[in-house]
Tab-separated table of C-alpha atoms in Angstrom:
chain	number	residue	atom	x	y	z
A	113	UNK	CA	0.000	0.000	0.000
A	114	UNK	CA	1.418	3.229	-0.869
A	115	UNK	CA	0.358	6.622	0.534
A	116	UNK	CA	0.872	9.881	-0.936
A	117	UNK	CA	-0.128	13.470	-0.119
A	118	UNK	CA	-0.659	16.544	-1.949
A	119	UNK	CA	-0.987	19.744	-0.744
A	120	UNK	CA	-3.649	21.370	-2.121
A	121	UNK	CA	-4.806	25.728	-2.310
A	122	UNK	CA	-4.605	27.167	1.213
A	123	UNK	CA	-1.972	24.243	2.367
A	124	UNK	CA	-5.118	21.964	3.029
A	125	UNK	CA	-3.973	17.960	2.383
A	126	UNK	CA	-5.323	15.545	0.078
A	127	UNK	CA	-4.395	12.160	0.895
A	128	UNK	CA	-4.382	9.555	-1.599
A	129	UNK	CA	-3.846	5.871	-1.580
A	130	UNK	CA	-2.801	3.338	-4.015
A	131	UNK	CA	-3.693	0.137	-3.144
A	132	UNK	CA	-2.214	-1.162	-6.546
A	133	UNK	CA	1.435	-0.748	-6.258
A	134	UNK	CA	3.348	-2.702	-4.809
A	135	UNK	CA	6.451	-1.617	-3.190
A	136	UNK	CA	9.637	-4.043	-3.294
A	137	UNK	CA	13.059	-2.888	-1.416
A	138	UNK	CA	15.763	-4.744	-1.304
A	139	UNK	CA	16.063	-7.080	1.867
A	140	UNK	CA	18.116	-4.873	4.544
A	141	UNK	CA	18.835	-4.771	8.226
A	142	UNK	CA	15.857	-2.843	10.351
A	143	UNK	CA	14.198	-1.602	6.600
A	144	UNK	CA	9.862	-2.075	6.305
A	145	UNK	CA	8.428	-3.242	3.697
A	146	UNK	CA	4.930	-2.073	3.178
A	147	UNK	CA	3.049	-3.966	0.499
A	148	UNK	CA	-0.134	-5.555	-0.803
A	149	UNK	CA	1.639	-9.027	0.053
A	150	UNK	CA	1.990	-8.193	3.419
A	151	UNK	CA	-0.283	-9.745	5.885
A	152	UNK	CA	-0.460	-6.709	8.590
A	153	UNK	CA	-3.903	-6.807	10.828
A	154	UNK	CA	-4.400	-2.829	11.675
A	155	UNK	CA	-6.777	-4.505	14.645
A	156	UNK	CA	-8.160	-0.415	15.590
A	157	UNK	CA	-8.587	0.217	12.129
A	158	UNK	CA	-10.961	-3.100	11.469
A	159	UNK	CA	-12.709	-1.827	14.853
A	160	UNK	CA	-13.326	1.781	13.152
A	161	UNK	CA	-14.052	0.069	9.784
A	162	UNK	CA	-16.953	-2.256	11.298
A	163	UNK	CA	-18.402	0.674	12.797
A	164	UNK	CA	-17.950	2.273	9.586
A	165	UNK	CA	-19.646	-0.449	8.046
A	166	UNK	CA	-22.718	0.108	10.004
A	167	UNK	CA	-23.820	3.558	8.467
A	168	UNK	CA	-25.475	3.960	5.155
A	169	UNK	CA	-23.693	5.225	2.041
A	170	UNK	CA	-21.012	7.635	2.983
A	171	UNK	CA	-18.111	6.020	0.614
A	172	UNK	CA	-16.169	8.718	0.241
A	173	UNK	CA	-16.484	9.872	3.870
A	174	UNK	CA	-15.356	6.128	4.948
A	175	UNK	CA	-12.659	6.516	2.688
A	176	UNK	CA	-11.484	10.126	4.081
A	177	UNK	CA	-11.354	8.184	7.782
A	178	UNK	CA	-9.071	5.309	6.751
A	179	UNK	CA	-6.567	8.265	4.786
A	180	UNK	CA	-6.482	9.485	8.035
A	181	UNK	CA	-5.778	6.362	9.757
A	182	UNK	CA	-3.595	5.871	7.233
A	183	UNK	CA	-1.887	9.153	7.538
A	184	UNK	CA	-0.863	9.077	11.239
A	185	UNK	CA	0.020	5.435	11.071
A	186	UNK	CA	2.795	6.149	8.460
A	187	UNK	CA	3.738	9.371	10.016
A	188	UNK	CA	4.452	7.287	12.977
A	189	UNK	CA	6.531	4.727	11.854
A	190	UNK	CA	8.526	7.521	9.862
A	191	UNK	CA	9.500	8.720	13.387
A	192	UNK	CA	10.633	5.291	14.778
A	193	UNK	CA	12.817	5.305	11.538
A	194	UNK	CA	14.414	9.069	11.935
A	195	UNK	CA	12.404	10.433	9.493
A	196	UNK	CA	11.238	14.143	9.414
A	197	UNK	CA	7.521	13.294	9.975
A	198	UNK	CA	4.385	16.399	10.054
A	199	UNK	CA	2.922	17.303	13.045
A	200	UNK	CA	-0.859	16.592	12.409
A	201	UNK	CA	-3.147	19.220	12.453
A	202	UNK	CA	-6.369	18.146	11.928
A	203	UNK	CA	-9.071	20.778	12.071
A	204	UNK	CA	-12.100	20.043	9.766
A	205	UNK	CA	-15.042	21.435	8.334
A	206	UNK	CA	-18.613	19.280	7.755
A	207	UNK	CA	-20.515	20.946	5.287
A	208	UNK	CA	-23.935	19.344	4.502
A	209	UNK	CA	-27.683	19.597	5.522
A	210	UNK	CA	-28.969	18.036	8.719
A	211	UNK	CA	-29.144	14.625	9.485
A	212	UNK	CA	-26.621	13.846	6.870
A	213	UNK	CA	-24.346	11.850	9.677
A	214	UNK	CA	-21.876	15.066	10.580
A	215	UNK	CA	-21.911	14.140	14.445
A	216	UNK	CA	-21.890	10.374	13.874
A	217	UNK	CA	-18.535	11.069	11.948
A	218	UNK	CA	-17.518	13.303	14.461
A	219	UNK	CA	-17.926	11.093	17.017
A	220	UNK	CA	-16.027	8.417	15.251
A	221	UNK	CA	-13.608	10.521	14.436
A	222	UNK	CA	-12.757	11.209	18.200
A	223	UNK	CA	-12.554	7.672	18.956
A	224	UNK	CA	-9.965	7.067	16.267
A	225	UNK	CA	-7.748	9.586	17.100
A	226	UNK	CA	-8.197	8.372	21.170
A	227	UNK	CA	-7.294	4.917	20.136
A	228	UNK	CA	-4.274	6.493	17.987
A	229	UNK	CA	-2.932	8.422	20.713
A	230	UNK	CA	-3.332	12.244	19.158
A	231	UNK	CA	-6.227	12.970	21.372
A	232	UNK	CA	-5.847	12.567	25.217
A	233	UNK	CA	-9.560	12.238	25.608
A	234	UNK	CA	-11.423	11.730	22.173
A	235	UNK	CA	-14.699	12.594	23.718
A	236	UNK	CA	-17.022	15.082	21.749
A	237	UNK	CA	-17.845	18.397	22.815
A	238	UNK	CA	-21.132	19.763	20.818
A	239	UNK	CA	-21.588	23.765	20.870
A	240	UNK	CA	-23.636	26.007	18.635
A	241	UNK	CA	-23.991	30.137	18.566
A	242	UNK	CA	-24.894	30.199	22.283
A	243	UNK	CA	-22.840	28.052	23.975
A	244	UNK	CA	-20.106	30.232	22.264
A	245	UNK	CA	-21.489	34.269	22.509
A	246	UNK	CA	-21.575	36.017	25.287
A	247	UNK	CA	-24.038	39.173	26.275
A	248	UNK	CA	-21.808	41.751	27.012
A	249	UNK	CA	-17.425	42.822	25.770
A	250	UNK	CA	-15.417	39.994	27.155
A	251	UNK	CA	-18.104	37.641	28.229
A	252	UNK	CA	-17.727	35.868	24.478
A	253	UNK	CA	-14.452	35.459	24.922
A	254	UNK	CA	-14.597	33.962	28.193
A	255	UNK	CA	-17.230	31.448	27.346
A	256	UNK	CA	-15.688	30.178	24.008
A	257	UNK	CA	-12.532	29.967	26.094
A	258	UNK	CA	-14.480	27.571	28.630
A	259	UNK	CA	-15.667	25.184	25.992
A	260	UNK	CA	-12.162	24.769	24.219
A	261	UNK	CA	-11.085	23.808	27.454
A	262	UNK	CA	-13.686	21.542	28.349
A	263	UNK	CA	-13.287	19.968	24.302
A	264	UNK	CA	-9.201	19.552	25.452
A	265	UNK	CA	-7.995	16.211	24.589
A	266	UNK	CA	-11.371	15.685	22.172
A	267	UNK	CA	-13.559	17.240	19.592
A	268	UNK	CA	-14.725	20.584	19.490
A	269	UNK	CA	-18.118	20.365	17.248
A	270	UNK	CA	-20.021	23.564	16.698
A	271	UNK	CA	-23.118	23.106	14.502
A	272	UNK	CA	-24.535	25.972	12.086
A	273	UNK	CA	-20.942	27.964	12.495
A	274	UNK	CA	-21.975	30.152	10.231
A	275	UNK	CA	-24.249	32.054	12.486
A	276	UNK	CA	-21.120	33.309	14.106
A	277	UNK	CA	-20.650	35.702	11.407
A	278	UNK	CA	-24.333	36.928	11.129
A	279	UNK	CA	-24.394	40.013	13.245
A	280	UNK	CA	-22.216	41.767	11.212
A	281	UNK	CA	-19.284	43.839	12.527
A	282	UNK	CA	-20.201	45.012	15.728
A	283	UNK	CA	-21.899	41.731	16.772
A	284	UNK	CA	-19.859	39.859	19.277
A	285	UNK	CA	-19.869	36.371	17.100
A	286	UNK	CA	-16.296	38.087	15.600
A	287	UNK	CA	-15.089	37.874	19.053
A	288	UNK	CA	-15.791	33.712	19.051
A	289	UNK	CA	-14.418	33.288	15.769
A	290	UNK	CA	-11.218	35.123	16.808
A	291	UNK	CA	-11.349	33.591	20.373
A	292	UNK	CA	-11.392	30.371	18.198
A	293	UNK	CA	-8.675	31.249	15.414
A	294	UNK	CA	-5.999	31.839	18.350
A	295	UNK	CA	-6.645	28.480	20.443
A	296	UNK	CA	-6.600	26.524	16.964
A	297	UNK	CA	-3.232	27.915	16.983
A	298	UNK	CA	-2.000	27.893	20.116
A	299	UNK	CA	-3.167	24.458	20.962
A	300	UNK	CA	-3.656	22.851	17.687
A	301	UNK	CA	-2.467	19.515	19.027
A	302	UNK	CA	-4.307	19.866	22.235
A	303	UNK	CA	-7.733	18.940	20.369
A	304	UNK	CA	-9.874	18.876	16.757
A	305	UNK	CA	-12.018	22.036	15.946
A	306	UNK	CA	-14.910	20.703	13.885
A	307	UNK	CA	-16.884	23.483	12.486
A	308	UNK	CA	-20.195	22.175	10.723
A	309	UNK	CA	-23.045	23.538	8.870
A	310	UNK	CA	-25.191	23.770	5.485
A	311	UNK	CA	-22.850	23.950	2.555
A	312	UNK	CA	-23.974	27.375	1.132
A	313	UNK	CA	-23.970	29.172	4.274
A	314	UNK	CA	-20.514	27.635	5.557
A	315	UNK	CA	-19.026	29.004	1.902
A	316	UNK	CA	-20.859	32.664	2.582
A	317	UNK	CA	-19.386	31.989	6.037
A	318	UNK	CA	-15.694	31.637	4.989
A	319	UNK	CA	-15.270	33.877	2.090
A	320	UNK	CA	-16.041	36.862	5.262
A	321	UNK	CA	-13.320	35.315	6.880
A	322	UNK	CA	-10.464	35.095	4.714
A	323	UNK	CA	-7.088	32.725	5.752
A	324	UNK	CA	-9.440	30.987	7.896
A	325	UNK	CA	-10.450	27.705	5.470
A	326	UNK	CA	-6.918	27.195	5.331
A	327	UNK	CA	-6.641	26.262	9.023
A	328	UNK	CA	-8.624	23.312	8.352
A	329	UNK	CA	-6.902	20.663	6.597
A	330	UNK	CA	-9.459	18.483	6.124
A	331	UNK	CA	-13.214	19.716	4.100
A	332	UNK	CA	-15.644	17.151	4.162
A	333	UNK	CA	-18.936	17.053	2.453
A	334	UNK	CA	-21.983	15.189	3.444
A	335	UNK	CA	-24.570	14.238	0.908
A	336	UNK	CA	-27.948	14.220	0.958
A	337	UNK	CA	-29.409	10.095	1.271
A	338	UNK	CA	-30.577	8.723	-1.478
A	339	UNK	CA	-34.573	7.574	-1.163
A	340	UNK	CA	-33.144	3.829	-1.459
A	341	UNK	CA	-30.493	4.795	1.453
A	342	UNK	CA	-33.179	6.550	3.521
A	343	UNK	CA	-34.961	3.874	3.382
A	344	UNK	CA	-32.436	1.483	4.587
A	345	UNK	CA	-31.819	3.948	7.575
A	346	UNK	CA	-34.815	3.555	8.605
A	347	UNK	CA	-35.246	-0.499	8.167
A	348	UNK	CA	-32.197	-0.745	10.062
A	349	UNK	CA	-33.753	1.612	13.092
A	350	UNK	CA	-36.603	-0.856	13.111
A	351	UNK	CA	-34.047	-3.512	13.360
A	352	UNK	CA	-32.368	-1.866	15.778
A	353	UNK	CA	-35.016	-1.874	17.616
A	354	UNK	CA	-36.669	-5.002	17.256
A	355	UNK	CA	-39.455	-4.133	14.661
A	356	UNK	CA	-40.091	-5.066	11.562
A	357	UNK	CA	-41.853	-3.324	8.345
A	358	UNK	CA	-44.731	-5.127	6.099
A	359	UNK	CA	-44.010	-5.559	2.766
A	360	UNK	CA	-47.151	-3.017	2.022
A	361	UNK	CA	-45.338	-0.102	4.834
A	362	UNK	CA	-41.998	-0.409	3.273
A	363	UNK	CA	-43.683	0.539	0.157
A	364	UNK	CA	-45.835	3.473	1.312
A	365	UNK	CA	-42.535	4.290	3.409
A	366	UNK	CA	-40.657	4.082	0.088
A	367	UNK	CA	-43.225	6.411	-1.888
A	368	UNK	CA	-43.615	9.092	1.303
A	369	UNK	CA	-39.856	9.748	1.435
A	370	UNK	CA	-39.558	10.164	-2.415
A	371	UNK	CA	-43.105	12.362	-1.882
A	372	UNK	CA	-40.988	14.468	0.791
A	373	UNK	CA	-37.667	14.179	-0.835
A	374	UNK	CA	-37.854	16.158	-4.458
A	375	UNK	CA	-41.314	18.108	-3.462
A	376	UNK	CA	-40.764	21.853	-4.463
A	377	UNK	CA	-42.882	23.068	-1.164
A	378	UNK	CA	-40.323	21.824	1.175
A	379	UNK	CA	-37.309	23.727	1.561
A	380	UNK	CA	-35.229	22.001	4.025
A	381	UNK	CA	-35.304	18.390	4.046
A	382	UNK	CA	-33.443	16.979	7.140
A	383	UNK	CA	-32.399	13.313	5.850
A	384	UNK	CA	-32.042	10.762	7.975
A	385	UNK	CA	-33.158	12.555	11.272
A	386	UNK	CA	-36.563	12.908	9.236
A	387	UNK	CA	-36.642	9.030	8.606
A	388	UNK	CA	-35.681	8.773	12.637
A	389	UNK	CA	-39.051	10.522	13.768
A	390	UNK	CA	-41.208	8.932	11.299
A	391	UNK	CA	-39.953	5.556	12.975
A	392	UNK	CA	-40.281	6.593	16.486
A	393	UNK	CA	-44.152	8.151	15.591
A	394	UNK	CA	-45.107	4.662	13.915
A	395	UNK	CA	-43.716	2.884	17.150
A	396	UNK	CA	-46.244	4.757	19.184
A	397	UNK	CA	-49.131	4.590	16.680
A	398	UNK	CA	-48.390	0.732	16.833
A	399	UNK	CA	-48.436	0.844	20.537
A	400	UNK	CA	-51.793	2.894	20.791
A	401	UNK	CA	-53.638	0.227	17.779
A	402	UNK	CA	-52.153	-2.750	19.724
A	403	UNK	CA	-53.458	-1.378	23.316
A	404	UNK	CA	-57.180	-0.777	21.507
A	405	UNK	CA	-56.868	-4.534	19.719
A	406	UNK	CA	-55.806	-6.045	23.383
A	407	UNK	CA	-54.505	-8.998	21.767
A	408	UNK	CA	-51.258	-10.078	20.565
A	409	UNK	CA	-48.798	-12.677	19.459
A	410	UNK	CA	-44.959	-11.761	19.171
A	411	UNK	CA	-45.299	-10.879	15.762
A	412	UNK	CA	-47.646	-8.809	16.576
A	413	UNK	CA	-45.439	-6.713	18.718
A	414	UNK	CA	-43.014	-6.843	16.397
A	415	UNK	CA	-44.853	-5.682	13.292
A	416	UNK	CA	-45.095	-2.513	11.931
A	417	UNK	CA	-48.417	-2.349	9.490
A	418	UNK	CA	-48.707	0.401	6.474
A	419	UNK	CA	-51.648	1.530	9.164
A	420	UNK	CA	-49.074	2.377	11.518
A	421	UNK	CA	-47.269	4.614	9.170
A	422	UNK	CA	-48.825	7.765	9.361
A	423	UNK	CA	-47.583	9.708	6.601
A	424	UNK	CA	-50.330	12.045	4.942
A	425	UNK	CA	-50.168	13.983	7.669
A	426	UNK	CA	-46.244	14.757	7.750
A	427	UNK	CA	-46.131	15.574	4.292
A	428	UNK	CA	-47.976	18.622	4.882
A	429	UNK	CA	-46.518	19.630	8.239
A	430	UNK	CA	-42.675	18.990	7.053
């Protein structure tokens, strides 16, 4: 396996693999040999890739995760051999609408870099506008101060980021950014700044903010679930919970979300969060039909019926 990197615009990293090459060296005293041939178990990274494994589409994300893997692993064993090796900075921005996964990634994230040894902690710290902004000169600063070091040794996730920047000048959301900008610098190692949001208003957000984007390394988009993928999301909650569709709800499940999904009266569609409350609504409405019936097998209580699904009503309230 070879592993390159290019620096990109900005000095942000792109890290490519080639898992086609194969690398031979000539047999010598204390030399590695990293190859397709060789039979190497990364046990933490088959841990992160079966959690991986476990979410719905995401490829390229997935992918992103094991370059980064891949990234400090090699960095690492340039070290034990001498080698000048780069300190990893690893800020990121998620840019994508809601329940598109960011803070499942996060989350994973932070447990990766734990179980690597760059992060003390690797818990996850969520924060939005504010957790951050104070009410009065200083008080900002003081707060956003208080959450970096509460984040120390994790993640640092702050959701809709851009609505730091939306008070203009005079509007002490500056003073976070700033408050921000100076830890990321001062303690860059110390933990991960994630700053996360909708795509167009993160890009409005950073071109106000110029040199900022390139203090994040790593730009990650999330896409929007496919209705197939949504759907699977939301078998797999079921599952998850020990329920089970009928043929007929998966269909009328199938049909709502491509109903909700690419109708022009809905302007914010919020993925797989949206398939998450239609599953916990048809739980209960299953619950209430089963208490009126007031009798039931196992499959009964496991069943989910297109009856349960109540749909019609969402569609217009969405």
């Amino acid at each position: 396996m070879e592993q390159s990197m290019r620096k990109k615009n900005n000095n942000q990293i792109n890290i490519v693999l080639n898992h086609r090459k194969k690398i031979s060296l000539p047999a010598a005293e204390n030399k590695t040999v990293i190859s397709n041939e060789t039979a190497i178990k990364h046990e933490m990274l088959q841990r992160i890739e079966e959690e991986m494994g476990k979410l719905v589409g995401m490829d390229d994300i997935k992918k992103i995760i094991k370059e980064i893997y891949a990234w400090i692993y090699v960095n690492k064993k340039r070290q034990e051999k001498g080698l000048k090796s780069e300190k990893q900075v690893l800020h990121m921005l998620f840019k994508g609408n809601p329940g598109t996964g960011k803070t499942t990634v996060a989350r994973m994230i932070g447990k990766l870099l734990f179980e690597m040894n760059i992060l003390s902690k690797g818990h996850l710290v969520e924060a939005e506008r504010a957790d951050l902004v104070g009410e009065y000169i200083g008080h900002t600063a003081q707060k956003t101060r208080d959450l970096i070091k509460k984040a120390m040794g994790g993640i640092l996730f702050i959701d809709e980021a851009y609505s730091l920047a939306r008070g203009g000048e005079k509007d002490f959301g500056k003073e976070a950014i700033d408050t921000l900008v100076k830890h990321m610098e001062d303690k860059q190692h110390g933990f991960v700044l994630i700053l996360a949001g909708y795509s167009r208003e993160m890009n409005h957000f950073l071109s106000l903010n110029p040199g900022l984007q390139s203090r994040f390394p790593f730009i990650i988009e999330f896409a929007d679930y496919s209705v197939n993928q949504l759907l699977e999301i939301g078998k797999r909650m079921y599952e998850e919970r020990e329920y089970q569709l009928s043929k007929e709800a998966e269909w009328k499940f199938r049909d709502h979300l491509h109903a909700v999904k690419y109708s022009s009266q809905i302007t914010s569609f919020s993925n797989g969060r949206y398939v998450r409350n239609i599953v916990e609504k048809s739980i209960r409405t299953q619950a209430m039909r089963l208490l009126q019936e007031d009798a039931y097998d196992k499959n009964d209580l496991i069943g989910i019926s297109s009856m349960d699904l109540m749909l019609e009503e969402e569609t217009h309230s969405t």
